[in-house]
Amino acid sequence: MRAARKSLWGSLQRKRQLTFDHQYYFGNHVIDSLFAMEDIAAAVAEFIPDEGARFDIGSTIFRMGRQTFAILLWNHEEESITKFIEHRVLDGRLPLEKSLAERIVPDFGESFALEWQWHFLPFTLDSDLQLHHGIVEHERIFPYVYQESIGEGAFGEVLLTAVDSSQQTLTTSVATRAAEEGQFIPDLQVVQMKIGDDELPVVRIARKRFKLPQSQTEESRDRMIANERSCLRELGRLKHRNIIQMLGSYAYRDERSILFPHVEMNLEEFLKRSDRFGDFIHDRTFFSALQGLASALACVHNLKLNAETHGIELERIGYHHDFRPQNVLVSPKTFLLADFGLSKLKPVGDGSRTEWKTGGPSYRAPECTDMTFRSQEVGRSIDMWAFGCMVAEVVTYMKSGPDGITQFRRSRHSPGVHPRVEDESFYNGLGLKPAVHQWFDTLLGEPASLEPASPYAADLVALSLSMLVVDTDERLKCPRLCKKLNFLCARSHLMPAVEALERLINQMEASLESTEGQPIMELWFELERLKAWAAVFGLIGQQRLLSRFDHTEIEEGEVEKLRLVSHKMLGRLQLELNKYDSNLHHTDMMKSIAVDTSVLDEIRDLIQDLWELLSQRNKNRAQFLWCAEALDTHKIERLHILELQKPTARDDQYSSISALAAIKSLLLQFERDLPSEGTWALLAEGDVGIEEHFGPNRIGTYQGSEKVFIEVLHYDKRWEGMGVEERATRMQLVAEGFHQSQELPELRVPKCIGFIPMKNAFGFLYPFPTATDVPNTLLALLYAKPKLVPALETRIQLANKLVSCIAGLHSIGWLHRNLNSDNIVFFTKQGCSTEEAIENPYVIGLTRARPDSDGWHSEGPNDARIVDYSHPEYAKTRRFQVAYDYYSLGIILLEIGLWRSVGSITSKWPTAAPEAIKFTLMEKYVKDLRSQMGSAYYGAVLACMDGCLLSGEGRENATTSRLNFYERVGDVLDRMSRSAL
């Protein structure tokens, strides 16, 4: 052999790879890397004398025949390549049949076909094995460079197998796609593995190799494999992160194998570890793993695929029927459901009942066998019993580790279904074994002398008991299990984030010399926002407001997002907390701690990610709670910091609270007689021209051209002892509050441009809205002739805007006290319809009805018609509470629904007592709303008027009343306003 060919041969010898069972093969990459064009040309030149032919042959080998040439070169038959070219049989025709190879090279053909070509054609593991079961030639060599048995059962053996990374495409076809779709594929990556004296790049997979028991025929074995493969294929379309993904399956000689990603261990091995594995050092990871496992089992029980997402329309019901620790795999982050050998997916009409197959006794459900251990017909409920058993052992491990597992199992070892047969099952033929109840008591810290229960123990024990129910009809079903675990999982991830954020705020407050107050308040603001989001789902229930909230069930997608947000938030917060921890140990002097402003931005962005998941209804509910908690303060300094959120506000959530904080701070300044910083609102009387009366108010012009509405505030004799300057200062604060209200369209309060002194009064000026020139009141529209009733949807929109206005006013502690239809004003174009007129209501009368304070004395209206809007109790106590505004609003909503003034009704009973009037209105007229406006509207009006929102005096009671009002009225009308009628 000449030099070029000898060099190539030597390179091949060095690059050949040995399988675990001592077969040599040459990987595809070896041929590609060694047989470059120049190397082929040099080798061909040594046996082809004609330079022209030499070039053509070399080019043909490079393009189409490198594998064929390598086989021949390895056997010193390289000169035969010309015959293969002449027969047009090159790499594309491999592997060759014996007869064809003998026809091309008679002396070498048999050896070529039966032996040598297979060393150069090792099997390649690719994604097609997922789609189609592979039948592999007997001669093919598998590129398995390492193999180890890691588990064995009745029907097969599981082998940890290392695959030559160059002979597979799984890492790209599966892992990359999985990452893009959010699927979790554990350890499916190229790693370096020491094999013999060499470090080889491999991909580790698990190979389930099926046995052929003597009692089983090949046909029955193949049916069993086909069933498991079918389950795995259909479930694999879900790309569920907690269901083991099948990488492929094949038949090879007398073996049948299914391939999976390699996972570190199963749950049985996990429960024996003295140290917690991976992320399971955190209790919250157990909740995530159980939640994901329940979700996986729910998909097995009810599989639904659609063409848009999964490429196929398919609905099946199924069962696992071998749910036990050995068949649950554990990665560093979660649990994965595996081993579907006894599973089945059936058409929905077939039902899920089937005869119980042999399984381990520990998690066996009561209905699986009778007293003589004969198998019974069972359904999916046996999976739920097994899940309850697993939860019991998981919570045991969380609390007591592997020693607790050993002790628990030993305590259960007693007679089971049959009184003379002992096992570790949970059932003794009558019910749960006494040892199980006793163990649960221990986990719960009972009796009191024992160690107190961990915070998670009660939840998991209760969950386990809901599944360990003998009556299958009463046993917890999988959909409900998922909902319970969604909640527990979400809470387990939320609370560490909340606690870390609270801890950072406390650390910052303790180091005020080295930090500023505003960053602390901004973080507190975001903390309240996170709590408000959580309150929608009931994840935080101990707070004053949140425990009474009507919660929404949190869904799986929201739980997963919360898990990711919590993980990122905890990582970021821990970096900041570490600064304070290190500062505590600095003995010489306290180091100055600079606040990293990026922390706030990151926290805000992460919480915003959660808010984006909310439906519009839930977003409104969260906004209400966030606003209520943020503004529940009498500290003006805190309100000023909230007001400063406005310049950096990126959406209405921040802008709304910022504006409300500004208004409330002005209110508090007024209550405390704090001076205003400016006098811009006091206008020159000469700049205002009064043109006409509008009820007790006026219409005029400002500076000769701007049309204005003037609301007149009359004050009583108690103000006469107050100096002119003090009166002006108070009115300045009122005007500033009404000026700020324009920042909140939902308040429906006109923007104040200033005030003027009048005789025993002040006049507050509001410019007419653009393109309007005629003011009118709701009361006037209700009395108008001819009577034109607006459309149902228009009246609902009007009602919703008024409800939102009152809710906003109350959020800043501002009671109206004089709410009536004469204080609902519309600014419209002359000649417009009633429909157009009521699209944009404004609420006035607030200058008469501000806070309950001795420093605020104003005369109320003398119009007798307004008495109908007052709650009967107010006339007795003269102490106003927030729910009295709700009563007045209820009367207005009644008027809107019936499109009739309350005065036209009560005028029939001129001598009736207020309580009697209220009773008659509710018994007769409010009930009419059900047929005219619908049950939801009727319920909202009833809630305003029937006393359920009354709560007494004080901040706590007022806040409770506001929350009830939002739930029973505000939320209801908001949903109605968004619905197509």
GROMACS .gro file of N, CA, C and O in nm, residues 146-241:
model
  384
  146TYR      N    1  -2.167   0.248   2.615
  146TYR     CA    2  -2.170   0.210   2.757
  146TYR      C    3  -2.312   0.167   2.788
  146TYR      O    4  -2.409   0.223   2.737
  147GLN      N    5  -2.324   0.069   2.878
  147GLN     CA    6  -2.456   0.022   2.916
  147GLN      C    7  -2.452  -0.034   3.058
  147GLN      O    8  -2.356  -0.102   3.096
  148GLU      N    9  -2.556  -0.001   3.135
  148GLU     CA   10  -2.562  -0.045   3.275
  148GLU      C   11  -2.709  -0.064   3.313
  148GLU      O   12  -2.793   0.020   3.283
  149SER      N   13  -2.738  -0.174   3.379
  149SER     CA   14  -2.874  -0.200   3.424
  149SER      C   15  -2.905  -0.113   3.545
  149SER      O   16  -2.830  -0.109   3.642
  150ILE      N   17  -3.017  -0.040   3.539
  150ILE     CA   18  -3.054   0.049   3.650
  150ILE      C   19  -3.193   0.016   3.706
  150ILE      O   20  -3.243   0.086   3.794
  151GLY      N   21  -3.255  -0.088   3.656
  151GLY     CA   22  -3.385  -0.126   3.707
  151GLY      C   23  -3.441  -0.246   3.633
  151GLY      O   24  -3.411  -0.266   3.516
  152GLU      N   25  -3.522  -0.325   3.703
  152GLU     CA   26  -3.575  -0.445   3.640
  152GLU      C   27  -3.714  -0.472   3.694
  152GLU      O   28  -3.741  -0.452   3.813
  153GLY      N   29  -3.803  -0.514   3.605
  153GLY     CA   30  -3.938  -0.547   3.645
  153GLY      C   31  -3.982  -0.678   3.583
  153GLY      O   32  -3.902  -0.751   3.523
  154ALA      N   33  -4.113  -0.705   3.594
  154ALA     CA   34  -4.166  -0.832   3.545
  154ALA      C   35  -4.158  -0.842   3.394
  154ALA      O   36  -4.144  -0.951   3.339
  155PHE      N   37  -4.167  -0.728   3.326
  155PHE     CA   38  -4.175  -0.732   3.181
  155PHE      C   39  -4.053  -0.676   3.110
  155PHE      O   40  -4.047  -0.678   2.987
  156GLY      N   41  -3.957  -0.627   3.186
  156GLY     CA   42  -3.842  -0.572   3.117
  156GLY      C   43  -3.736  -0.519   3.211
  156GLY      O   44  -3.746  -0.530   3.334
  157GLU      N   45  -3.634  -0.463   3.151
  157GLU     CA   46  -3.519  -0.411   3.223
  157GLU      C   47  -3.488  -0.273   3.169
  157GLU      O   48  -3.500  -0.246   3.049
  158VAL      N   49  -3.450  -0.182   3.259
  158VAL     CA   50  -3.415  -0.046   3.218
  158VAL      C   51  -3.263  -0.034   3.222
  158VAL      O   52  -3.199  -0.067   3.323
  159LEU      N   53  -3.207   0.015   3.113
  159LEU     CA   54  -3.063   0.023   3.097
  159LEU      C   55  -3.020   0.168   3.076
  159LEU      O   56  -3.077   0.238   2.990
  160LEU      N   57  -2.925   0.213   3.156
  160LEU     CA   58  -2.862   0.341   3.128
  160LEU      C   59  -2.765   0.319   3.012
  160LEU      O   60  -2.673   0.238   3.021
  161THR      N   61  -2.788   0.388   2.901
  161THR     CA   62  -2.711   0.366   2.780
  161THR      C   63  -2.648   0.497   2.734
  161THR      O   64  -2.717   0.600   2.728
  162ALA      N   65  -2.518   0.490   2.706
  162ALA     CA   66  -2.448   0.608   2.652
  162ALA      C   67  -2.434   0.591   2.501
  162ALA      O   68  -2.379   0.491   2.453
  163VAL      N   69  -2.487   0.689   2.426
  163VAL     CA   70  -2.486   0.684   2.280
  163VAL      C   71  -2.377   0.776   2.228
  163VAL      O   72  -2.365   0.890   2.274
  164ASP      N   73  -2.301   0.727   2.133
  164ASP     CA   74  -2.203   0.811   2.063
  164ASP      C   75  -2.276   0.936   2.012
  164ASP      O   76  -2.372   0.926   1.934
  165SER      N   77  -2.234   1.053   2.055
  165SER     CA   78  -2.309   1.175   2.023
  165SER      C   79  -2.316   1.201   1.873
  165SER      O   80  -2.409   1.265   1.826
  166SER      N   81  -2.218   1.148   1.798
  166SER     CA   82  -2.219   1.172   1.654
  166SER      C   83  -2.321   1.084   1.581
  166SER      O   84  -2.348   1.106   1.463
  167GLN      N   85  -2.373   0.984   1.650
  167GLN     CA   86  -2.466   0.891   1.586
  167GLN      C   87  -2.610   0.912   1.634
  167GLN      O   88  -2.687   0.818   1.644
  168GLN      N   89  -2.643   1.036   1.668
  168GLN     CA   90  -2.780   1.066   1.711
  168GLN      C   91  -2.811   1.211   1.675
  168GLN      O   92  -2.724   1.295   1.663
  169THR      N   93  -2.939   1.237   1.656
  169THR     CA   94  -2.987   1.374   1.634
  169THR      C   95  -3.089   1.413   1.740
  169THR      O   96  -3.161   1.510   1.725
  170LEU      N   97  -3.096   1.338   1.848
  170LEU     CA   98  -3.197   1.361   1.951
  170LEU      C   99  -3.175   1.493   2.022
  170LEU      O  100  -3.271   1.562   2.059
  171THR      N  101  -3.051   1.531   2.045
  171THR     CA  102  -3.023   1.653   2.120
  171THR      C  103  -3.073   1.776   2.047
  171THR      O  104  -3.108   1.876   2.109
  172THR      N  105  -3.076   1.772   1.916
  172THR     CA  106  -3.128   1.886   1.841
  172THR      C  107  -3.275   1.870   1.809
  172THR      O  108  -3.354   1.962   1.822
  173SER      N  109  -3.316   1.752   1.770
  173SER     CA  110  -3.454   1.732   1.728
  173SER      C  111  -3.551   1.731   1.844
  173SER      O  112  -3.669   1.761   1.828
  174VAL      N  113  -3.504   1.695   1.963
  174VAL     CA  114  -3.593   1.686   2.078
  174VAL      C  115  -3.566   1.798   2.178
  174VAL      O  116  -3.654   1.876   2.212
  175ALA      N  117  -3.442   1.811   2.222
  175ALA     CA  118  -3.411   1.905   2.329
  175ALA      C  119  -3.433   2.049   2.287
  175ALA      O  120  -3.491   2.129   2.360
  176THR      N  121  -3.388   2.085   2.167
  176THR     CA  122  -3.405   2.223   2.122
  176THR      C  123  -3.552   2.256   2.106
  176THR      O  124  -3.599   2.359   2.150
  177ARG      N  125  -3.625   2.165   2.043
  177ARG     CA  126  -3.768   2.188   2.026
  177ARG      C  127  -3.838   2.195   2.161
  177ARG      O  128  -3.927   2.277   2.183
  178ALA      N  129  -3.795   2.113   2.254
  178ALA     CA  130  -3.856   2.113   2.387
  178ALA      C  131  -3.834   2.246   2.456
  178ALA      O  132  -3.924   2.300   2.519
  179ALA      N  133  -3.713   2.300   2.445
  179ALA     CA  134  -3.683   2.427   2.509
  179ALA      C  135  -3.769   2.539   2.450
  179ALA      O  136  -3.820   2.625   2.520
  180GLU      N  137  -3.789   2.535   2.320
  180GLU     CA  138  -3.871   2.636   2.254
  180GLU      C  139  -4.016   2.629   2.300
  180GLU      O  140  -4.085   2.729   2.310
  181GLU      N  141  -4.064   2.511   2.328
  181GLU     CA  142  -4.204   2.492   2.363
  181GLU      C  143  -4.227   2.488   2.514
  181GLU      O  144  -4.336   2.460   2.560
  182GLY      N  145  -4.123   2.512   2.592
  182GLY     CA  146  -4.137   2.512   2.736
  182GLY      C  147  -4.138   2.375   2.799
  182GLY      O  148  -4.168   2.360   2.916
  183GLN      N  149  -4.108   2.275   2.722
  183GLN     CA  150  -4.108   2.136   2.773
  183GLN      C  151  -3.977   2.111   2.846
  183GLN      O  152  -3.873   2.166   2.813
  184PHE      N  153  -3.981   2.025   2.946
  184PHE     CA  154  -3.861   1.994   3.021
  184PHE      C  155  -3.811   1.855   2.983
  184PHE      O  156  -3.879   1.755   3.006
  185ILE      N  157  -3.694   1.848   2.920
  185ILE     CA  158  -3.632   1.719   2.888
  185ILE      C  159  -3.504   1.710   2.971
  185ILE      O  160  -3.408   1.782   2.949
  186PRO      N  161  -3.501   1.625   3.072
  186PRO     CA  162  -3.386   1.621   3.161
  186PRO      C  163  -3.264   1.553   3.099
  186PRO      O  164  -3.275   1.449   3.036
  187ASP      N  165  -3.150   1.615   3.113
  187ASP     CA  166  -3.021   1.554   3.084
  187ASP      C  167  -3.007   1.502   2.941
  187ASP      O  168  -2.930   1.412   2.915
  188LEU      N  169  -3.083   1.554   2.847
  188LEU     CA  170  -3.068   1.512   2.709
  188LEU      C  171  -2.970   1.609   2.642
  188LEU      O  172  -3.008   1.697   2.567
  189GLN      N  173  -2.844   1.591   2.673
  189GLN     CA  174  -2.742   1.679   2.621
  189GLN      C  175  -2.612   1.600   2.607
  189GLN      O  176  -2.596   1.492   2.662
  190VAL      N  177  -2.521   1.657   2.530
  190VAL     CA  178  -2.393   1.592   2.509
  190VAL      C  179  -2.304   1.616   2.630
  190VAL      O  180  -2.286   1.730   2.674
  191VAL      N  181  -2.250   1.508   2.684
  191VAL     CA  182  -2.159   1.518   2.799
  191VAL      C  183  -2.035   1.434   2.771
  191VAL      O  184  -2.037   1.343   2.687
  192GLN      N  185  -1.929   1.465   2.838
  192GLN     CA  186  -1.806   1.387   2.827
  192GLN      C  187  -1.811   1.271   2.926
  192GLN      O  188  -1.841   1.291   3.044
  193MET      N  189  -1.783   1.151   2.877
  193MET     CA  190  -1.789   1.033   2.964
  193MET      C  191  -1.660   0.953   2.946
  193MET      O  192  -1.616   0.929   2.833
  194LYS      N  193  -1.601   0.915   3.056
  194LYS     CA  194  -1.477   0.837   3.049
  194LYS      C  195  -1.511   0.691   3.025
  194LYS      O  196  -1.579   0.627   3.104
  195ILE      N  197  -1.463   0.639   2.914
  195ILE     CA  198  -1.483   0.499   2.878
  195ILE      C  199  -1.346   0.441   2.846
  195ILE      O  200  -1.282   0.480   2.748
  196GLY      N  201  -1.302   0.350   2.931
  196GLY     CA  202  -1.166   0.299   2.916
  196GLY      C  203  -1.068   0.411   2.945
  196GLY      O  204  -1.074   0.477   3.048
  197ASP      N  205  -0.978   0.434   2.852
  197ASP     CA  206  -0.879   0.540   2.868
  197ASP      C  207  -0.921   0.670   2.800
  197ASP      O  208  -0.845   0.768   2.802
  198ASP      N  209  -1.037   0.670   2.737
  198ASP     CA  210  -1.078   0.784   2.656
  198ASP      C  211  -1.193   0.860   2.718
  198ASP      O  212  -1.276   0.805   2.790
  199GLU      N  213  -1.197   0.992   2.687
  199GLU     CA  214  -1.312   1.076   2.720
  199GLU      C  215  -1.394   1.091   2.591
  199GLU      O  216  -1.345   1.145   2.492
  200LEU      N  217  -1.517   1.043   2.593
  200LEU     CA  218  -1.598   1.044   2.472
  200LEU      C  219  -1.721   1.133   2.490
  200LEU      O  220  -1.783   1.132   2.597
  201PRO      N  221  -1.756   1.208   2.386
  201PRO     CA  222  -1.882   1.284   2.391
  201PRO      C  223  -2.000   1.190   2.367
  201PRO      O  224  -2.009   1.124   2.263
  202VAL      N  225  -2.091   1.183   2.464
  202VAL     CA  226  -2.203   1.089   2.455
  202VAL      C  227  -2.332   1.160   2.496
  202VAL      O  228  -2.331   1.267   2.555
  203VAL      N  229  -2.441   1.095   2.464
  203VAL     CA  230  -2.574   1.135   2.512
  203VAL      C  231  -2.628   1.018   2.592
  203VAL      O  232  -2.635   0.906   2.541
  204ARG      N  233  -2.665   1.044   2.716
  204ARG     CA  234  -2.716   0.937   2.802
  204ARG      C  235  -2.867   0.925   2.786
  204ARG      O  236  -2.940   1.024   2.797
  205ILE      N  237  -2.912   0.804   2.760
  205ILE     CA  238  -3.055   0.777   2.748
  205ILE      C  239  -3.089   0.656   2.834
  205ILE      O  240  -3.000   0.584   2.879
  206ALA      N  241  -3.216   0.638   2.858
  206ALA     CA  242  -3.264   0.518   2.927
  206ALA      C  243  -3.330   0.429   2.824
  206ALA      O  244  -3.416   0.474   2.747
  207ARG      N  245  -3.290   0.303   2.821
  207ARG     CA  246  -3.345   0.208   2.724
  207ARG      C  247  -3.423   0.102   2.800
  207ARG      O  248  -3.366   0.027   2.881
  208LYS      N  249  -3.551   0.096   2.775
  208LYS     CA  250  -3.635  -0.006   2.836
  208LYS      C  251  -3.639  -0.125   2.742
  208LYS      O  252  -3.700  -0.120   2.635
  209ARG      N  253  -3.571  -0.232   2.782
  209ARG     CA  254  -3.562  -0.352   2.699
  209ARG      C  255  -3.661  -0.456   2.752
  209ARG      O  256  -3.656  -0.495   2.868
  210PHE      N  257  -3.751  -0.498   2.666
  210PHE     CA  258  -3.859  -0.587   2.708
  210PHE      C  259  -3.813  -0.732   2.705
  210PHE      O  260  -3.744  -0.776   2.614
  211LYS      N  261  -3.859  -0.803   2.807
  211LYS     CA  262  -3.832  -0.946   2.815
  211LYS      C  263  -3.943  -1.024   2.744
  211LYS      O  264  -4.047  -0.970   2.708
  212LEU      N  265  -3.918  -1.152   2.728
  212LEU     CA  266  -4.020  -1.241   2.676
  212LEU      C  267  -4.039  -1.353   2.778
  212LEU      O  268  -3.973  -1.458   2.770
  213PRO      N  269  -4.127  -1.331   2.878
  213PRO     CA  270  -4.148  -1.436   2.980
  213PRO      C  271  -4.200  -1.565   2.915
  213PRO      O  272  -4.260  -1.564   2.808
  214GLN      N  273  -4.173  -1.676   2.983
  214GLN     CA  274  -4.213  -1.806   2.929
  214GLN      C  275  -4.364  -1.816   2.909
  214GLN      O  276  -4.412  -1.884   2.818
  215SER      N  277  -4.439  -1.743   2.992
  215SER     CA  278  -4.585  -1.751   2.983
  215SER      C  279  -4.641  -1.662   2.872
  215SER      O  280  -4.762  -1.659   2.850
  216GLN      N  281  -4.554  -1.591   2.803
  216GLN     CA  282  -4.601  -1.494   2.706
  216GLN      C  283  -4.553  -1.529   2.566
  216GLN      O  284  -4.439  -1.571   2.547
  217THR      N  285  -4.638  -1.507   2.468
  217THR     CA  286  -4.598  -1.527   2.329
  217THR      C  287  -4.539  -1.398   2.274
  217THR      O  288  -4.558  -1.290   2.330
  218GLU      N  289  -4.469  -1.411   2.162
  218GLU     CA  290  -4.413  -1.291   2.099
  218GLU      C  291  -4.524  -1.195   2.058
  218GLU      O  292  -4.509  -1.073   2.068
  219GLU      N  293  -4.636  -1.251   2.012
  219GLU     CA  294  -4.746  -1.165   1.969
  219GLU      C  295  -4.802  -1.084   2.085
  219GLU      O  296  -4.829  -0.964   2.072
  220SER      N  297  -4.820  -1.147   2.202
  220SER     CA  298  -4.874  -1.075   2.316
  220SER      C  299  -4.775  -0.971   2.367
  220SER      O  300  -4.814  -0.862   2.408
  221ARG      N  301  -4.643  -1.006   2.361
  221ARG     CA  302  -4.542  -0.908   2.400
  221ARG      C  303  -4.546  -0.787   2.308
  221ARG      O  304  -4.541  -0.672   2.352
  222ASP      N  305  -4.556  -0.814   2.179
  222ASP     CA  306  -4.557  -0.703   2.083
  222ASP      C  307  -4.682  -0.617   2.099
  222ASP      O  308  -4.677  -0.495   2.079
  223ARG      N  309  -4.795  -0.680   2.134
  223ARG     CA  310  -4.916  -0.601   2.158
  223ARG      C  311  -4.898  -0.511   2.280
  223ARG      O  312  -4.942  -0.395   2.280
  224MET      N  313  -4.833  -0.566   2.383
  224MET     CA  314  -4.810  -0.488   2.503
  224MET      C  315  -4.718  -0.369   2.473
  224MET      O  316  -4.743  -0.255   2.517
  225ILE      N  317  -4.612  -0.393   2.395
  225ILE     CA  318  -4.521  -0.285   2.359
  225ILE      C  319  -4.593  -0.182   2.273
  225ILE      O  320  -4.577  -0.061   2.292
  226ALA      N  321  -4.673  -0.231   2.178
  226ALA     CA  322  -4.746  -0.139   2.091
  226ALA      C  323  -4.842  -0.052   2.171
  226ALA      O  324  -4.859   0.067   2.143
  227ASN      N  325  -4.905  -0.110   2.275
  227ASN     CA  326  -4.996  -0.033   2.358
  227ASN      C  327  -4.920   0.076   2.434
  227ASN      O  328  -4.963   0.192   2.439
  228GLU      N  329  -4.807   0.038   2.496
  228GLU     CA  330  -4.730   0.138   2.570
  228GLU      C  331  -4.679   0.247   2.476
  228GLU      O  332  -4.682   0.366   2.508
  229ARG      N  333  -4.632   0.204   2.361
  229ARG     CA  334  -4.581   0.302   2.266
  229ARG      C  335  -4.692   0.396   2.219
  229ARG      O  336  -4.671   0.516   2.203
  230SER      N  337  -4.811   0.341   2.199
  230SER     CA  338  -4.924   0.424   2.157
  230SER      C  339  -4.958   0.528   2.264
  230SER      O  340  -4.981   0.645   2.234
  231CYS      N  341  -4.959   0.485   2.391
  231CYS     CA  342  -4.984   0.580   2.501
  231CYS      C  343  -4.879   0.690   2.502
  231CYS      O  344  -4.911   0.809   2.512
  232LEU      N  345  -4.753   0.649   2.491
  232LEU     CA  346  -4.643   0.746   2.495
  232LEU      C  347  -4.648   0.841   2.377
  232LEU      O  348  -4.621   0.961   2.391
  233ARG      N  349  -4.682   0.788   2.260
  233ARG     CA  350  -4.686   0.874   2.141
  233ARG      C  351  -4.795   0.980   2.154
  233ARG      O  352  -4.773   1.098   2.126
  234GLU      N  353  -4.915   0.938   2.197
  234GLU     CA  354  -5.025   1.035   2.207
  234GLU      C  355  -5.001   1.133   2.321
  234GLU      O  356  -5.025   1.253   2.307
  235LEU      N  357  -4.954   1.084   2.434
  235LEU     CA  358  -4.923   1.174   2.545
  235LEU      C  359  -4.807   1.266   2.510
  235LEU      O  360  -4.801   1.381   2.555
  236GLY      N  361  -4.715   1.215   2.430
  236GLY     CA  362  -4.600   1.296   2.390
  236GLY      C  363  -4.638   1.418   2.308
  236GLY      O  364  -4.566   1.518   2.307
  237ARG      N  365  -4.753   1.412   2.241
  237ARG     CA  366  -4.797   1.528   2.164
  237ARG      C  367  -4.827   1.648   2.254
  237ARG      O  368  -4.826   1.763   2.209
  238LEU      N  369  -4.855   1.622   2.381
  238LEU     CA  370  -4.885   1.730   2.475
  238LEU      C  371  -4.761   1.812   2.508
  238LEU      O  372  -4.772   1.926   2.552
  239LYS      N  373  -4.643   1.751   2.493
  239LYS     CA  374  -4.517   1.814   2.537
  239LYS      C  375  -4.527   1.854   2.685
  239LYS      O  376  -4.486   1.962   2.726
  240HIS      N  377  -4.583   1.765   2.765
  240HIS     CA  378  -4.604   1.794   2.907
  240HIS      C  379  -4.472   1.776   2.983
  240HIS      O  380  -4.406   1.674   2.971
  241ARG      N  381  -4.438   1.876   3.061
  241ARG     CA  382  -4.308   1.873   3.129
  241ARG      C  383  -4.300   1.768   3.239
  241ARG      O  384  -4.191   1.741   3.291
   0.00000   0.00000   0.00000
